[in-house]
Every structure is written in structure tokens, then in C-alpha cells.
mmCIF file with all atom_site columns, C-alpha atoms in Angstrom:
data_model
loop_
_atom_site.group_PDB
_atom_site.id
_atom_site.type_symbol
_atom_site.label_atom_id
_atom_site.label_alt_id
_atom_site.label_comp_id
_atom_site.label_asym_id
_atom_site.label_entity_id
_atom_site.label_seq_id
_atom_site.pdbx_PDB_ins_code
_atom_site.Cartn_x
_atom_site.Cartn_y
_atom_site.Cartn_z
_atom_site.occupancy
_atom_site.B_iso_or_equiv
_atom_site.pdbx_formal_charge
_atom_site.auth_seq_id
_atom_site.auth_comp_id
_atom_site.auth_asym_id
_atom_site.auth_atom_id
_atom_site.pdbx_PDB_model_num
ATOM 1   C CA . MET C 1 1   ? 45.779 71.202 34.511 1.00 54.00 ? 1   MET C CA 1
ATOM 2   C CA . SER C 1 2   ? 49.322 72.350 33.603 1.00 60.00 ? 2   SER C CA 1
ATOM 3   C CA . ASP C 1 3   ? 50.803 69.540 35.623 1.00 57.00 ? 3   ASP C CA 1
ATOM 4   C CA . LEU C 1 4   ? 48.683 67.035 33.714 1.00 62.00 ? 4   LEU C CA 1
ATOM 5   C CA . TRP C 1 5   ? 49.684 68.453 30.349 1.00 70.00 ? 5   TRP C CA 1
ATOM 6   C CA . GLU C 1 6   ? 53.363 68.456 31.354 1.00 69.00 ? 6   GLU C CA 1
ATOM 7   C CA . GLY C 1 7   ? 53.043 64.845 32.451 1.00 66.00 ? 7   GLY C CA 1
ATOM 8   C CA . LEU C 1 8   ? 51.513 63.882 29.119 1.00 71.00 ? 8   LEU C CA 1
ATOM 9   C CA . VAL C 1 9   ? 54.272 65.618 27.178 1.00 74.00 ? 9   VAL C CA 1
ATOM 10  C CA . GLN C 1 10  ? 56.983 63.898 29.293 1.00 73.00 ? 10  GLN C CA 1
ATOM 11  C CA . ALA C 1 11  ? 55.240 60.587 28.936 1.00 72.00 ? 11  ALA C CA 1
ATOM 12  C CA . PHE C 1 12  ? 55.101 60.987 25.102 1.00 75.00 ? 12  PHE C CA 1
ATOM 13  C CA . TRP C 1 13  ? 58.741 61.861 25.057 1.00 75.00 ? 13  TRP C CA 1
ATOM 14  C CA . LEU C 1 14  ? 59.678 58.757 27.070 1.00 73.00 ? 14  LEU C CA 1
ATOM 15  C CA . VAL C 1 15  ? 57.801 56.618 24.596 1.00 75.00 ? 15  VAL C CA 1
ATOM 16  C CA . VAL C 1 16  ? 59.244 58.243 21.523 1.00 77.00 ? 16  VAL C CA 1
ATOM 17  C CA . THR C 1 17  ? 62.867 58.224 22.774 1.00 80.00 ? 17  THR C CA 1
ATOM 18  C CA . LEU C 1 18  ? 62.460 54.558 23.955 1.00 78.00 ? 18  LEU C CA 1
ATOM 19  C CA . ASP C 1 19  ? 63.411 55.193 27.595 1.00 79.00 ? 19  ASP C CA 1
ATOM 20  C CA . SER C 1 20  ? 65.603 52.311 28.821 1.00 84.00 ? 20  SER C CA 1
ATOM 21  C CA . ASP C 1 21  ? 63.465 51.578 31.897 1.00 83.00 ? 21  ASP C CA 1
ATOM 22  C CA . LEU C 1 22  ? 60.268 51.761 29.834 1.00 82.00 ? 22  LEU C CA 1
ATOM 23  C CA . VAL C 1 23  ? 61.643 49.332 27.288 1.00 87.00 ? 23  VAL C CA 1
ATOM 24  C CA . GLU C 1 24  ? 62.954 46.942 29.956 1.00 90.00 ? 24  GLU C CA 1
ATOM 25  C CA . ILE C 1 25  ? 59.609 46.765 31.764 1.00 89.00 ? 25  ILE C CA 1
ATOM 26  C CA . THR C 1 26  ? 57.658 46.393 28.549 1.00 88.00 ? 26  THR C CA 1
ATOM 27  C CA . LEU C 1 27  ? 59.832 43.531 27.301 1.00 90.00 ? 27  LEU C CA 1
ATOM 28  C CA . ARG C 1 28  ? 59.602 41.786 30.714 1.00 92.00 ? 28  ARG C CA 1
ATOM 29  C CA . SER C 1 29  ? 55.824 42.072 30.594 1.00 91.00 ? 29  SER C CA 1
ATOM 30  C CA . LEU C 1 30  ? 55.697 40.616 27.159 1.00 90.00 ? 30  LEU C CA 1
ATOM 31  C CA . ARG C 1 31  ? 58.057 37.735 28.006 1.00 93.00 ? 31  ARG C CA 1
ATOM 32  C CA . VAL C 1 32  ? 56.022 36.793 31.111 1.00 93.00 ? 32  VAL C CA 1
ATOM 33  C CA . THR C 1 33  ? 52.667 37.186 29.456 1.00 92.00 ? 33  THR C CA 1
ATOM 34  C CA . LEU C 1 34  ? 53.593 35.330 26.243 1.00 91.00 ? 34  LEU C CA 1
ATOM 35  C CA . THR C 1 35  ? 55.126 32.496 28.187 1.00 94.00 ? 35  THR C CA 1
ATOM 36  C CA . ALA C 1 36  ? 51.991 32.204 30.318 1.00 94.00 ? 36  ALA C CA 1
ATOM 37  C CA . LEU C 1 37  ? 49.853 32.311 27.262 1.00 93.00 ? 37  LEU C CA 1
ATOM 38  C CA . LEU C 1 38  ? 51.813 29.508 25.593 1.00 93.00 ? 38  LEU C CA 1
ATOM 39  C CA . VAL C 1 39  ? 51.589 27.251 28.630 1.00 96.00 ? 39  VAL C CA 1
ATOM 40  C CA . ALA C 1 40  ? 47.912 28.077 29.101 1.00 94.00 ? 40  ALA C CA 1
ATOM 41  C CA . ALA C 1 41  ? 47.147 27.376 25.479 1.00 93.00 ? 41  ALA C CA 1
ATOM 42  C CA . LEU C 1 42  ? 48.829 23.980 25.685 1.00 94.00 ? 42  LEU C CA 1
ATOM 43  C CA . ILE C 1 43  ? 46.546 23.140 28.540 1.00 94.00 ? 43  ILE C CA 1
ATOM 44  C CA . ALA C 1 44  ? 43.273 24.898 27.613 1.00 93.00 ? 44  ALA C CA 1
ATOM 45  C CA . LEU C 1 45  ? 42.955 24.180 23.862 1.00 92.00 ? 45  LEU C CA 1
ATOM 46  C CA . PRO C 1 46  ? 43.240 20.310 24.023 1.00 92.00 ? 46  PRO C CA 1
ATOM 47  C CA . LEU C 1 47  ? 40.975 20.408 27.073 1.00 91.00 ? 47  LEU C CA 1
ATOM 48  C CA . ALA C 1 48  ? 38.387 22.396 25.144 1.00 90.00 ? 48  ALA C CA 1
ATOM 49  C CA . ALA C 1 49  ? 38.570 19.968 22.241 1.00 89.00 ? 49  ALA C CA 1
ATOM 50  C CA . LEU C 1 50  ? 38.171 16.996 24.519 1.00 89.00 ? 50  LEU C CA 1
ATOM 51  C CA . LEU C 1 51  ? 35.176 18.488 26.159 1.00 89.00 ? 51  LEU C CA 1
ATOM 52  C CA . ALA C 1 52  ? 33.645 19.030 22.687 1.00 86.00 ? 52  ALA C CA 1
ATOM 53  C CA . VAL C 1 53  ? 34.350 15.515 21.411 1.00 86.00 ? 53  VAL C CA 1
ATOM 54  C CA . ARG C 1 54  ? 33.965 13.252 24.343 1.00 82.00 ? 54  ARG C CA 1
ATOM 55  C CA . ARG C 1 55  ? 30.942 12.530 26.553 1.00 80.00 ? 55  ARG C CA 1
ATOM 56  C CA . PHE C 1 56  ? 31.660 11.446 30.133 1.00 79.00 ? 56  PHE C CA 1
ATOM 57  C CA . ARG C 1 57  ? 29.898 11.570 33.469 1.00 82.00 ? 57  ARG C CA 1
ATOM 58  C CA . LEU C 1 58  ? 31.369 14.810 34.772 1.00 83.00 ? 58  LEU C CA 1
ATOM 59  C CA . ARG C 1 59  ? 31.498 16.687 31.506 1.00 83.00 ? 59  ARG C CA 1
ATOM 60  C CA . ARG C 1 60  ? 28.757 19.183 32.248 1.00 86.00 ? 60  ARG C CA 1
ATOM 61  C CA . ILE C 1 61  ? 30.132 19.859 35.695 1.00 89.00 ? 61  ILE C CA 1
ATOM 62  C CA . THR C 1 62  ? 33.623 20.373 34.219 1.00 86.00 ? 62  THR C CA 1
ATOM 63  C CA . ILE C 1 63  ? 32.223 22.885 31.695 1.00 87.00 ? 63  ILE C CA 1
ATOM 64  C CA . ALA C 1 64  ? 30.292 24.704 34.457 1.00 88.00 ? 64  ALA C CA 1
ATOM 65  C CA . VAL C 1 65  ? 33.395 24.882 36.603 1.00 87.00 ? 65  VAL C CA 1
ATOM 66  C CA . LEU C 1 66  ? 35.416 26.322 33.732 1.00 87.00 ? 66  LEU C CA 1
ATOM 67  C CA . ASN C 1 67  ? 32.831 28.931 33.112 1.00 86.00 ? 67  ASN C CA 1
ATOM 68  C CA . ALA C 1 68  ? 32.640 29.857 36.763 1.00 86.00 ? 68  ALA C CA 1
ATOM 69  C CA . LEU C 1 69  ? 36.429 30.125 36.959 1.00 87.00 ? 69  LEU C CA 1
ATOM 70  C CA . MET C 1 70  ? 36.416 32.805 34.326 1.00 86.00 ? 70  MET C CA 1
ATOM 71  C CA . GLY C 1 71  ? 35.465 35.182 37.072 1.00 83.00 ? 71  GLY C CA 1
ATOM 72  C CA . LEU C 1 72  ? 38.037 33.946 39.552 1.00 85.00 ? 72  LEU C CA 1
ATOM 73  C CA . PRO C 1 73  ? 39.391 36.953 41.481 1.00 89.00 ? 73  PRO C CA 1
ATOM 74  C CA . PRO C 1 74  ? 43.053 37.382 40.560 1.00 90.00 ? 74  PRO C CA 1
ATOM 75  C CA . VAL C 1 75  ? 44.088 38.425 44.095 1.00 92.00 ? 75  VAL C CA 1
ATOM 76  C CA . VAL C 1 76  ? 42.795 35.106 45.305 1.00 92.00 ? 76  VAL C CA 1
ATOM 77  C CA . VAL C 1 77  ? 44.937 33.262 42.747 1.00 93.00 ? 77  VAL C CA 1
ATOM 78  C CA . GLY C 1 78  ? 47.863 35.359 43.861 1.00 93.00 ? 78  GLY C CA 1
ATOM 79  C CA . LEU C 1 79  ? 47.257 34.476 47.448 1.00 94.00 ? 79  LEU C CA 1
ATOM 80  C CA . VAL C 1 80  ? 47.000 30.747 46.724 1.00 94.00 ? 80  VAL C CA 1
ATOM 81  C CA . VAL C 1 81  ? 50.151 30.748 44.586 1.00 94.00 ? 81  VAL C CA 1
ATOM 82  C CA . TYR C 1 82  ? 51.977 32.799 47.243 1.00 95.00 ? 82  TYR C CA 1
ATOM 83  C CA . VAL C 1 83  ? 51.046 30.241 49.970 1.00 94.00 ? 83  VAL C CA 1
ATOM 84  C CA . MET C 1 84  ? 52.074 27.285 47.762 1.00 93.00 ? 84  MET C CA 1
ATOM 85  C CA . LEU C 1 85  ? 55.448 28.849 46.897 1.00 93.00 ? 85  LEU C CA 1
ATOM 86  C CA . SER C 1 86  ? 56.309 30.381 50.201 1.00 91.00 ? 86  SER C CA 1
ATOM 87  C CA . ARG C 1 87  ? 58.828 28.749 52.535 1.00 88.00 ? 87  ARG C CA 1
ATOM 88  C CA . ALA C 1 88  ? 56.053 27.195 54.570 1.00 85.00 ? 88  ALA C CA 1
ATOM 89  C CA . GLY C 1 89  ? 54.295 25.920 51.434 1.00 87.00 ? 89  GLY C CA 1
ATOM 90  C CA . PRO C 1 90  ? 54.727 22.531 49.730 1.00 91.00 ? 90  PRO C CA 1
ATOM 91  C CA . PHE C 1 91  ? 56.777 24.076 46.883 1.00 92.00 ? 91  PHE C CA 1
ATOM 92  C CA . GLY C 1 92  ? 58.808 26.541 48.927 1.00 88.00 ? 92  GLY C CA 1
ATOM 93  C CA . VAL C 1 93  ? 61.956 24.478 48.453 1.00 90.00 ? 93  VAL C CA 1
ATOM 94  C CA . LEU C 1 94  ? 61.951 25.495 44.773 1.00 90.00 ? 94  LEU C CA 1
ATOM 95  C CA . GLY C 1 95  ? 62.556 29.084 45.660 1.00 88.00 ? 95  GLY C CA 1
ATOM 96  C CA . LEU C 1 96  ? 60.181 30.377 42.968 1.00 91.00 ? 96  LEU C CA 1
ATOM 97  C CA . LEU C 1 97  ? 58.435 33.115 44.970 1.00 91.00 ? 97  LEU C CA 1
ATOM 98  C CA . PHE C 1 98  ? 59.168 36.634 43.812 1.00 93.00 ? 98  PHE C CA 1
ATOM 99  C CA . THR C 1 99  ? 60.480 35.427 40.434 1.00 93.00 ? 99  THR C CA 1
ATOM 100 C CA . PRO C 1 100 ? 59.027 35.759 36.837 1.00 94.00 ? 100 PRO C CA 1
ATOM 101 C CA . THR C 1 101 ? 58.211 32.017 37.102 1.00 94.00 ? 101 THR C CA 1
ATOM 102 C CA . ALA C 1 102 ? 55.786 32.619 39.949 1.00 94.00 ? 102 ALA C CA 1
ATOM 103 C CA . MET C 1 103 ? 54.148 35.338 37.916 1.00 94.00 ? 103 MET C CA 1
ATOM 104 C CA . ILE C 1 104 ? 53.789 33.000 34.946 1.00 95.00 ? 104 ILE C CA 1
ATOM 105 C CA . ILE C 1 105 ? 52.168 30.360 37.153 1.00 95.00 ? 105 ILE C CA 1
ATOM 106 C CA . ALA C 1 106 ? 49.695 32.898 38.481 1.00 94.00 ? 106 ALA C CA 1
ATOM 107 C CA . GLN C 1 107 ? 48.835 34.076 34.987 1.00 95.00 ? 107 GLN C CA 1
ATOM 108 C CA . VAL C 1 108 ? 48.390 30.559 33.694 1.00 95.00 ? 108 VAL C CA 1
ATOM 109 C CA . ILE C 1 109 ? 45.912 29.788 36.432 1.00 94.00 ? 109 ILE C CA 1
ATOM 110 C CA . ILE C 1 110 ? 43.945 32.942 35.696 1.00 94.00 ? 110 ILE C CA 1
ATOM 111 C CA . ILE C 1 111 ? 43.717 32.574 31.904 1.00 94.00 ? 111 ILE C CA 1
ATOM 112 C CA . VAL C 1 112 ? 43.322 28.818 31.425 1.00 94.00 ? 112 VAL C CA 1
ATOM 113 C CA . PRO C 1 113 ? 39.564 28.864 32.299 1.00 93.00 ? 113 PRO C CA 1
ATOM 114 C CA . LEU C 1 114 ? 39.024 31.906 29.994 1.00 93.00 ? 114 LEU C CA 1
ATOM 115 C CA . VAL C 1 115 ? 40.802 30.329 26.960 1.00 93.00 ? 115 VAL C CA 1
ATOM 116 C CA . ALA C 1 116 ? 39.323 26.938 27.524 1.00 92.00 ? 116 ALA C CA 1
ATOM 117 C CA . SER C 1 117 ? 35.710 28.269 27.817 1.00 91.00 ? 117 SER C CA 1
ATOM 118 C CA . ILE C 1 118 ? 35.936 30.514 24.686 1.00 90.00 ? 118 ILE C CA 1
ATOM 119 C CA . ALA C 1 119 ? 37.660 27.712 22.737 1.00 90.00 ? 119 ALA C CA 1
ATOM 120 C CA . HIS C 1 120 ? 35.059 25.112 23.818 1.00 89.00 ? 120 HIS C CA 1
ATOM 121 C CA . GLN C 1 121 ? 32.162 27.261 22.617 1.00 87.00 ? 121 GLN C CA 1
ATOM 122 C CA . SER C 1 122 ? 33.701 27.514 19.185 1.00 86.00 ? 122 SER C CA 1
ATOM 123 C CA . LEU C 1 123 ? 34.845 23.855 18.964 1.00 88.00 ? 123 LEU C CA 1
ATOM 124 C CA . ARG C 1 124 ? 31.387 22.645 20.147 1.00 86.00 ? 124 ARG C CA 1
ATOM 125 C CA . ASP C 1 125 ? 29.769 24.242 17.098 1.00 83.00 ? 125 ASP C CA 1
ATOM 126 C CA . LEU C 1 126 ? 32.456 22.938 14.848 1.00 85.00 ? 126 LEU C CA 1
ATOM 127 C CA . TRP C 1 127 ? 32.005 19.456 16.177 1.00 82.00 ? 127 TRP C CA 1
ATOM 128 C CA . SER C 1 128 ? 28.291 19.531 15.433 1.00 82.00 ? 128 SER C CA 1
ATOM 129 C CA . ASP C 1 129 ? 29.302 20.052 11.716 1.00 81.00 ? 129 ASP C CA 1
ATOM 130 C CA . TYR C 1 130 ? 32.052 17.423 11.695 1.00 77.00 ? 130 TYR C CA 1
ATOM 131 C CA . HIS C 1 131 ? 30.457 14.790 13.909 1.00 78.00 ? 131 HIS C CA 1
ATOM 132 C CA . ASP C 1 132 ? 28.802 12.624 11.222 1.00 78.00 ? 132 ASP C CA 1
ATOM 133 C CA . LEU C 1 133 ? 31.777 12.853 8.870  1.00 79.00 ? 133 LEU C CA 1
ATOM 134 C CA . LEU C 1 134 ? 34.374 11.890 11.492 1.00 79.00 ? 134 LEU C CA 1
ATOM 135 C CA . ILE C 1 135 ? 32.242 9.102  12.805 1.00 80.00 ? 135 ILE C CA 1
ATOM 136 C CA . SER C 1 136 ? 31.723 7.681  9.372  1.00 81.00 ? 136 SER C CA 1
ATOM 137 C CA . LEU C 1 137 ? 35.459 7.768  8.737  1.00 80.00 ? 137 LEU C CA 1
ATOM 138 C CA . ASN C 1 138 ? 35.981 5.866  12.001 1.00 79.00 ? 138 ASN C CA 1
ATOM 139 C CA . ALA C 1 139 ? 38.403 8.540  13.205 1.00 80.00 ? 139 ALA C CA 1
ATOM 140 C CA . SER C 1 140 ? 39.984 7.947  16.580 1.00 82.00 ? 140 SER C CA 1
ATOM 141 C CA . GLN C 1 141 ? 39.454 10.372 19.462 1.00 81.00 ? 141 GLN C CA 1
ATOM 142 C CA . PHE C 1 142 ? 42.886 11.765 19.002 1.00 85.00 ? 142 PHE C CA 1
ATOM 143 C CA . GLN C 1 143 ? 42.214 12.326 15.254 1.00 86.00 ? 143 GLN C CA 1
ATOM 144 C CA . ARG C 1 144 ? 38.966 14.047 16.000 1.00 85.00 ? 144 ARG C CA 1
ATOM 145 C CA . ILE C 1 145 ? 40.605 16.425 18.470 1.00 86.00 ? 145 ILE C CA 1
ATOM 146 C CA . CYS C 1 146 ? 43.451 17.198 16.057 1.00 86.00 ? 146 CYS C CA 1
ATOM 147 C CA . THR C 1 147 ? 40.941 17.903 13.241 1.00 85.00 ? 147 THR C CA 1
ATOM 148 C CA . LEU C 1 148 ? 38.919 20.273 15.431 1.00 85.00 ? 148 LEU C CA 1
ATOM 149 C CA . LEU C 1 149 ? 42.031 22.044 16.644 1.00 86.00 ? 149 LEU C CA 1
ATOM 150 C CA . TRP C 1 150 ? 43.343 22.546 13.118 1.00 86.00 ? 150 TRP C CA 1
ATOM 151 C CA . ASP C 1 151 ? 40.071 23.559 11.403 1.00 84.00 ? 151 ASP C CA 1
ATOM 152 C CA . GLY C 1 152 ? 39.133 25.808 14.302 1.00 83.00 ? 152 GLY C CA 1
ATOM 153 C CA . ARG C 1 153 ? 42.590 27.454 14.502 1.00 82.00 ? 153 ARG C CA 1
ATOM 154 C CA . ARG C 1 154 ? 41.168 30.947 13.721 1.00 80.00 ? 154 ARG C CA 1
ATOM 155 C CA . ALA C 1 155 ? 38.667 30.819 16.561 1.00 79.00 ? 155 ALA C CA 1
ATOM 156 C CA . LEU C 1 156 ? 41.286 29.249 18.884 1.00 86.00 ? 156 LEU C CA 1
ATOM 157 C CA . LEU C 1 157 ? 43.750 32.007 18.139 1.00 85.00 ? 157 LEU C CA 1
ATOM 158 C CA . THR C 1 158 ? 41.051 34.530 19.010 1.00 83.00 ? 158 THR C CA 1
ATOM 159 C CA . ALA C 1 159 ? 40.553 32.778 22.296 1.00 87.00 ? 159 ALA C CA 1
ATOM 160 C CA . ALA C 1 160 ? 44.315 32.816 22.979 1.00 87.00 ? 160 ALA C CA 1
ATOM 161 C CA . LEU C 1 161 ? 44.454 36.586 22.228 1.00 85.00 ? 161 LEU C CA 1
ATOM 162 C CA . ALA C 1 162 ? 41.614 37.127 24.664 1.00 86.00 ? 162 ALA C CA 1
ATOM 163 C CA . GLY C 1 163 ? 43.720 35.329 27.268 1.00 90.00 ? 163 GLY C CA 1
ATOM 164 C CA . PHE C 1 164 ? 46.668 37.547 26.360 1.00 89.00 ? 164 PHE C CA 1
ATOM 165 C CA . GLY C 1 165 ? 44.495 40.662 26.942 1.00 85.00 ? 165 GLY C CA 1
ATOM 166 C CA . ARG C 1 166 ? 43.449 39.335 30.339 1.00 88.00 ? 166 ARG C CA 1
ATOM 167 C CA . ALA C 1 167 ? 47.041 38.453 31.405 1.00 90.00 ? 167 ALA C CA 1
ATOM 168 C CA . ILE C 1 168 ? 48.803 41.658 30.155 1.00 88.00 ? 168 ILE C CA 1
ATOM 169 C CA . GLY C 1 169 ? 46.474 43.817 32.278 1.00 85.00 ? 169 GLY C CA 1
ATOM 170 C CA . GLU C 1 170 ? 46.721 41.732 35.492 1.00 87.00 ? 170 GLU C CA 1
ATOM 171 C CA . VAL C 1 171 ? 48.129 43.535 38.492 1.00 88.00 ? 171 VAL C CA 1
ATOM 172 C CA . GLY C 1 172 ? 46.770 42.000 41.743 1.00 87.00 ? 172 GLY C CA 1
ATOM 173 C CA . ALA C 1 173 ? 48.196 38.468 41.524 1.00 91.00 ? 173 ALA C CA 1
ATOM 174 C CA . ILE C 1 174 ? 51.399 39.683 39.831 1.00 92.00 ? 174 ILE C CA 1
ATOM 175 C CA . MET C 1 175 ? 52.025 42.134 42.695 1.00 92.00 ? 175 MET C CA 1
ATOM 176 C CA . ILE C 1 176 ? 51.549 39.437 45.302 1.00 93.00 ? 176 ILE C CA 1
ATOM 177 C CA . VAL C 1 177 ? 53.708 36.631 43.863 1.00 94.00 ? 177 VAL C CA 1
ATOM 178 C CA . GLY C 1 178 ? 56.204 38.848 41.973 1.00 92.00 ? 178 GLY C CA 1
ATOM 179 C CA . GLY C 1 179 ? 56.857 41.490 44.597 1.00 89.00 ? 179 GLY C CA 1
ATOM 180 C CA . ASN C 1 180 ? 57.329 44.234 42.016 1.00 89.00 ? 180 ASN C CA 1
ATOM 181 C CA . ILE C 1 181 ? 61.148 44.021 42.283 1.00 90.00 ? 181 ILE C CA 1
ATOM 182 C CA . ASP C 1 182 ? 63.051 46.501 40.118 1.00 87.00 ? 182 ASP C CA 1
ATOM 183 C CA . HIS C 1 183 ? 64.988 44.841 37.250 1.00 85.00 ? 183 HIS C CA 1
ATOM 184 C CA . ALA C 1 184 ? 63.543 41.483 38.213 1.00 88.00 ? 184 ALA C CA 1
ATOM 185 C CA . THR C 1 185 ? 59.702 41.184 38.439 1.00 91.00 ? 185 THR C CA 1
ATOM 186 C CA . ARG C 1 186 ? 58.505 44.697 37.623 1.00 90.00 ? 186 ARG C CA 1
ATOM 187 C CA . VAL C 1 187 ? 55.992 44.692 34.771 1.00 91.00 ? 187 VAL C CA 1
ATOM 188 C CA . LEU C 1 188 ? 53.783 47.298 33.144 1.00 89.00 ? 188 LEU C CA 1
ATOM 189 C CA . THR C 1 189 ? 50.846 47.185 35.569 1.00 90.00 ? 189 THR C CA 1
ATOM 190 C CA . THR C 1 190 ? 52.820 46.944 38.746 1.00 90.00 ? 190 THR C CA 1
ATOM 191 C CA . ALA C 1 191 ? 55.130 49.726 37.546 1.00 89.00 ? 191 ALA C CA 1
ATOM 192 C CA . ILE C 1 192 ? 52.169 51.998 36.824 1.00 88.00 ? 192 ILE C CA 1
ATOM 193 C CA . ALA C 1 193 ? 50.872 51.465 40.367 1.00 88.00 ? 193 ALA C CA 1
ATOM 194 C CA . LEU C 1 194 ? 54.314 52.161 41.830 1.00 88.00 ? 194 LEU C CA 1
ATOM 195 C CA . GLU C 1 195 ? 55.019 55.311 39.764 1.00 84.00 ? 195 GLU C CA 1
ATOM 196 C CA . THR C 1 196 ? 51.619 56.704 40.433 1.00 84.00 ? 196 THR C CA 1
ATOM 197 C CA . GLY C 1 197 ? 52.142 56.242 44.200 1.00 85.00 ? 197 GLY C CA 1
ATOM 198 C CA . LYS C 1 198 ? 55.569 57.981 43.850 1.00 83.00 ? 198 LYS C CA 1
ATOM 199 C CA . GLY C 1 199 ? 54.029 60.892 41.970 1.00 80.00 ? 199 GLY C CA 1
ATOM 200 C CA . ASP C 1 200 ? 55.995 60.218 38.772 1.00 76.00 ? 200 ASP C CA 1
ATOM 201 C CA . PHE C 1 201 ? 53.101 60.675 36.480 1.00 77.00 ? 201 PHE C CA 1
ATOM 202 C CA . ALA C 1 202 ? 55.256 60.953 33.396 1.00 79.00 ? 202 ALA C CA 1
ATOM 203 C CA . MET C 1 203 ? 56.619 57.449 33.715 1.00 79.00 ? 203 MET C CA 1
ATOM 204 C CA . ALA C 1 204 ? 53.189 56.108 34.837 1.00 82.00 ? 204 ALA C CA 1
ATOM 205 C CA . LEU C 1 205 ? 51.534 57.694 31.810 1.00 82.00 ? 205 LEU C CA 1
ATOM 206 C CA . GLY C 1 206 ? 54.240 56.435 29.478 1.00 82.00 ? 206 GLY C CA 1
ATOM 207 C CA . LEU C 1 207 ? 53.766 52.884 30.735 1.00 84.00 ? 207 LEU C CA 1
ATOM 208 C CA . GLY C 1 208 ? 50.024 53.400 30.471 1.00 85.00 ? 208 GLY C CA 1
ATOM 209 C CA . PHE C 1 209 ? 50.378 54.461 26.848 1.00 84.00 ? 209 PHE C CA 1
ATOM 210 C CA . VAL C 1 210 ? 52.309 51.272 26.115 1.00 85.00 ? 210 VAL C CA 1
ATOM 211 C CA . LEU C 1 211 ? 49.752 49.123 27.927 1.00 85.00 ? 211 LEU C CA 1
ATOM 212 C CA . ILE C 1 212 ? 46.883 50.729 26.075 1.00 86.00 ? 212 ILE C CA 1
ATOM 213 C CA . ALA C 1 213 ? 48.659 50.266 22.763 1.00 84.00 ? 213 ALA C CA 1
ATOM 214 C CA . LEU C 1 214 ? 49.123 46.571 23.523 1.00 82.00 ? 214 LEU C CA 1
ATOM 215 C CA . ALA C 1 215 ? 45.480 46.231 24.478 1.00 79.00 ? 215 ALA C CA 1
ATOM 216 C CA . VAL C 1 216 ? 44.273 48.048 21.367 1.00 83.00 ? 216 VAL C CA 1
ATOM 217 C CA . ALA C 1 217 ? 46.585 45.913 19.189 1.00 81.00 ? 217 ALA C CA 1
ATOM 218 C CA . VAL C 1 218 ? 45.155 42.728 20.687 1.00 76.00 ? 218 VAL C CA 1
ATOM 219 C CA . ASN C 1 219 ? 41.582 43.838 20.131 1.00 73.00 ? 219 ASN C CA 1
ATOM 220 C CA . LEU C 1 220 ? 42.247 44.898 16.526 1.00 79.00 ? 220 LEU C CA 1
ATOM 221 C CA . THR C 1 221 ? 43.897 41.514 15.923 1.00 74.00 ? 221 THR C CA 1
ATOM 222 C CA . ILE C 1 222 ? 40.821 39.723 17.316 1.00 69.00 ? 222 ILE C CA 1
ATOM 223 C CA . HIS C 1 223 ? 38.502 41.684 15.065 1.00 69.00 ? 223 HIS C CA 1
ATOM 224 C CA . TRP C 1 224 ? 40.726 41.042 12.081 1.00 75.00 ? 224 TRP C CA 1
ATOM 225 C CA . LEU C 1 225 ? 41.019 37.332 12.768 1.00 66.00 ? 225 LEU C CA 1
ATOM 226 C CA . GLY C 1 226 ? 37.273 36.940 13.387 1.00 61.00 ? 226 GLY C CA 1
ATOM 227 C CA . LYS C 1 227 ? 36.504 39.100 10.353 1.00 61.00 ? 227 LYS C CA 1
ATOM 228 C CA . THR C 1 228 ? 33.920 41.002 12.412 1.00 48.00 ? 228 THR C CA 1
ATOM 229 C CA . GLU C 1 229 ? 34.145 43.958 10.100 1.00 47.00 ? 229 GLU C CA 1
ATOM 230 C CA . SER C 1 230 ? 32.586 41.827 7.310  1.00 50.00 ? 230 SER C CA 1
ATOM 231 C CA . GLU C 1 231 ? 29.185 40.375 6.661  1.00 50.00 ? 231 GLU C CA 1
ATOM 232 C CA . GLY C 1 232 ? 27.467 43.321 8.484  1.00 48.00 ? 232 GLY C CA 1
ATOM 233 C CA . ARG C 1 233 ? 28.728 42.204 11.892 1.00 47.00 ? 233 ARG C CA 1
ATOM 234 C CA . TRP C 1 234 ? 30.969 45.202 12.698 1.00 43.00 ? 234 TRP C CA 1
#
């Protein structure tokens, strides 16, 4: 029990004093995750709006696949990306394996289905309200998509933050494609796993505190944006 208490005290001190390694790993995690989130949003949000506005033959199948991919095992994604980026893979010549770029690619694949599915559910309800108006105005498909994306921006931001929460806590795929290289690809989750294995519980707990703080901040932001504390919905 004393060892645990000592580790907690040391971890708190590392956070308060802004330990250089702790700050470096945290900033790298944020840089990788935010970049992946931006790329994923550019893919997922227009796709969600398109699925809400346009009717085509494979639409239901596409929606079903997106919903199914929300539960895609991250380690499988990491394995696929590893094979594709390895020297024997089709993109091995790019030399992206064990780099932050490979980690971003893996995170994008993981969170695109999540962001797209959540966004589609919101935009589908919005489209039912806007359908008659936009049809009567003879709006083009591009104009309809832009209108939905703008008027549904609050719900879309909530979907993006959910993707951020999923990405920032990812460890399996990141470990496989990033290699957990010090000062290169080490992020919060992989560093926690490493420090725990080494027995450095102070650093592991310090990193854990930061990760928990980020997760709590994201969830509070989601509640605030969705105004879940109002209208008796908290």
C-alpha cells in the first residue's frame, strides 16, 4: 500500500512540475490524434451527409457496414496497416512504418466508421425536417449536403469528439504500426504500457492522470455541446 501511495505522490509531482518526458509524450499524442481526427472528419462527415441526402442501391448496405465497422478490432487494423506499409507490402517503398504517419493512418481507419455512423444518425433526422424545404427550393445535392453540415454542426462536433475519445485511448494498433519508439512514436497509451512493464509506476500513473484528464475533458465537452444537462436530460 505504501508503494502505491508513493507512486501516486510521485505521479502527481511529475504532472505538477510538467516533467519534460511527460509533456513530450502528451504533445505527441495530441498531435497524432488531432491530425487523425481532422482527416477522419473530412472523410466521415461528407459521407454521412451524402448517406442522409442521397438514395442509391447500396445505401442500406453501406450504412450497415459502417455500423458494423464501429466494432472493428483495433489490433486487426494495426495488423493490416503494418502489412500494407511493411517492406513486403504495396506501400513499403514510402517508408512510413514506425512513424507518426503510420499511427495517424491506423487511427483514421479506426474512427472514420464511428464518426460517420454517429453523424449520419443526426443528419438523417435533420434531413427529415429540411427535406421538403430544400426540395421546394430546388437545391442541388451539394447545397443540401452543405446545409445539413452547417445546421448540424453541433451534433457533428459531438461526433468528432467521440472519435477523438476513441483515438486518444487506442493502444493496440498504435503499438503495432508505431513501434513505441522513444522520442519518435511513443504516445500516452503505449508509454503507460511500457512504464508499467518496467515497474516505473510513478511515470505510468502520471501519464494515466493526463489520459484520464483528456478523456474527462472530451466527455464534458460533449455534454456541454449537446446541452444534456438541460431539459431534464442529464
